[in-house]
C-alpha positions as a Python dict, from the first residue, in 0.01 Angstrom:
ca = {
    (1, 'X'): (0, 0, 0),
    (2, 'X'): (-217, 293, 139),
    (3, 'X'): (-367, 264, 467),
    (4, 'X'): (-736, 190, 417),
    (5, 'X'): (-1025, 217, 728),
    (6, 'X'): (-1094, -153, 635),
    (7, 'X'): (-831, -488, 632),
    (8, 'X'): (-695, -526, 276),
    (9, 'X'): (-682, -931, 220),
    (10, 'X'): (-265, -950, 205),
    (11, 'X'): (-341, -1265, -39),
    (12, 'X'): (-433, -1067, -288),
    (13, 'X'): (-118, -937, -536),
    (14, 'X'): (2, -585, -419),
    (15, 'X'): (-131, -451, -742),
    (16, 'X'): (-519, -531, -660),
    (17, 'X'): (-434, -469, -322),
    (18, 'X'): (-344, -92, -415),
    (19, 'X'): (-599, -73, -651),
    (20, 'X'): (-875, -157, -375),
    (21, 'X'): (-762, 96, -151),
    (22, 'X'): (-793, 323, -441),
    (23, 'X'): (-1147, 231, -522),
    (24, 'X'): (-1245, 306, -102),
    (25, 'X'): (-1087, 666, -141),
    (26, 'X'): (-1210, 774, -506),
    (27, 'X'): (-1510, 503, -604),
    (28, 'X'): (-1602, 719, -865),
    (29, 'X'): (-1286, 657, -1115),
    (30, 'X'): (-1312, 455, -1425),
    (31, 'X'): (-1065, 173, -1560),
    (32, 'X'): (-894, 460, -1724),
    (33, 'X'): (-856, 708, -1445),
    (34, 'X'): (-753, 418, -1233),
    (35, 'X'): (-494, 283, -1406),
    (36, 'X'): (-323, 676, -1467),
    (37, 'X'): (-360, 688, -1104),
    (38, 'X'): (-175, 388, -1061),
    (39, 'X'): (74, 407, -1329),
    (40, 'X'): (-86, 78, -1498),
    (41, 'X'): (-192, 1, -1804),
    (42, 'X'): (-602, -74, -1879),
    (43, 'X'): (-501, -438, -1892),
    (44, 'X'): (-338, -482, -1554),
    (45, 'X'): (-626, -300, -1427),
    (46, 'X'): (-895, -446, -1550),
    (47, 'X'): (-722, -855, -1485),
    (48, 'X'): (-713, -654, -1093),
    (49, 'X'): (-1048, -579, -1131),
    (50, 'X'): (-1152, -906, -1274),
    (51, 'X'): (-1023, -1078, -936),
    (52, 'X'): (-1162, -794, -685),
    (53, 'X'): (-1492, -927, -857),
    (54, 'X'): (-1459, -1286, -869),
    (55, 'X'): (-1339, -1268, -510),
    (56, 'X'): (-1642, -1067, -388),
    (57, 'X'): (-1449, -776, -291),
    (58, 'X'): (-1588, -511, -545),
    (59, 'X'): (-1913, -462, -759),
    (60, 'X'): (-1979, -190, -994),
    (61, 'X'): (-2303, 4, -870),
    (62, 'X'): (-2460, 207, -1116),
    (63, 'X'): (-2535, 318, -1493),
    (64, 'X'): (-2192, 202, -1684),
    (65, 'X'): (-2231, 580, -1804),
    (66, 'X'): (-2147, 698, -1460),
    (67, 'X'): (-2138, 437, -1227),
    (68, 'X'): (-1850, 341, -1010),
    (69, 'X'): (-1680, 73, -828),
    (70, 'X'): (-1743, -24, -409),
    (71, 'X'): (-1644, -232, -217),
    (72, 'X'): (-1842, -497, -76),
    (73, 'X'): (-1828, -672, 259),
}
């Protein structure tokens, strides 16, 4: 898991866990860009996503044209 400046919550599964460290370094990627980054498929990133959200972690700021994801907290 990269080293992030903030605590990543080690209850989440390593895959969200990787992809919220992702989202800190490069909040301007898209489900697609994320999951080539991560060598995932849309699916698995957007059930990741789906928990980041529903635990608070993330939000996605922005137009869906060219918004991004942040983290929150």
């Amino acid at each position: 898991v990269p080293k992030t400046a903030r605590e990543v919550p080690l209850e989440l599964p390593v895959m969200a866990q990787k992809l919220l460290a992702l989202i800190e370094r490069e909040p301007e990627l898209r489900s697609p860009a994320l999951a080539r980054r991560l060598g995932l498929t849309i699916n698995q990133v957007s059930y990741a996503l789906r928990q980041l959200k529903a635990r608070g972690l993330i939000a996605f700021i922005g137009p869906r044209s060219s918004g991004g994801y942040r983290r929150l907290g």
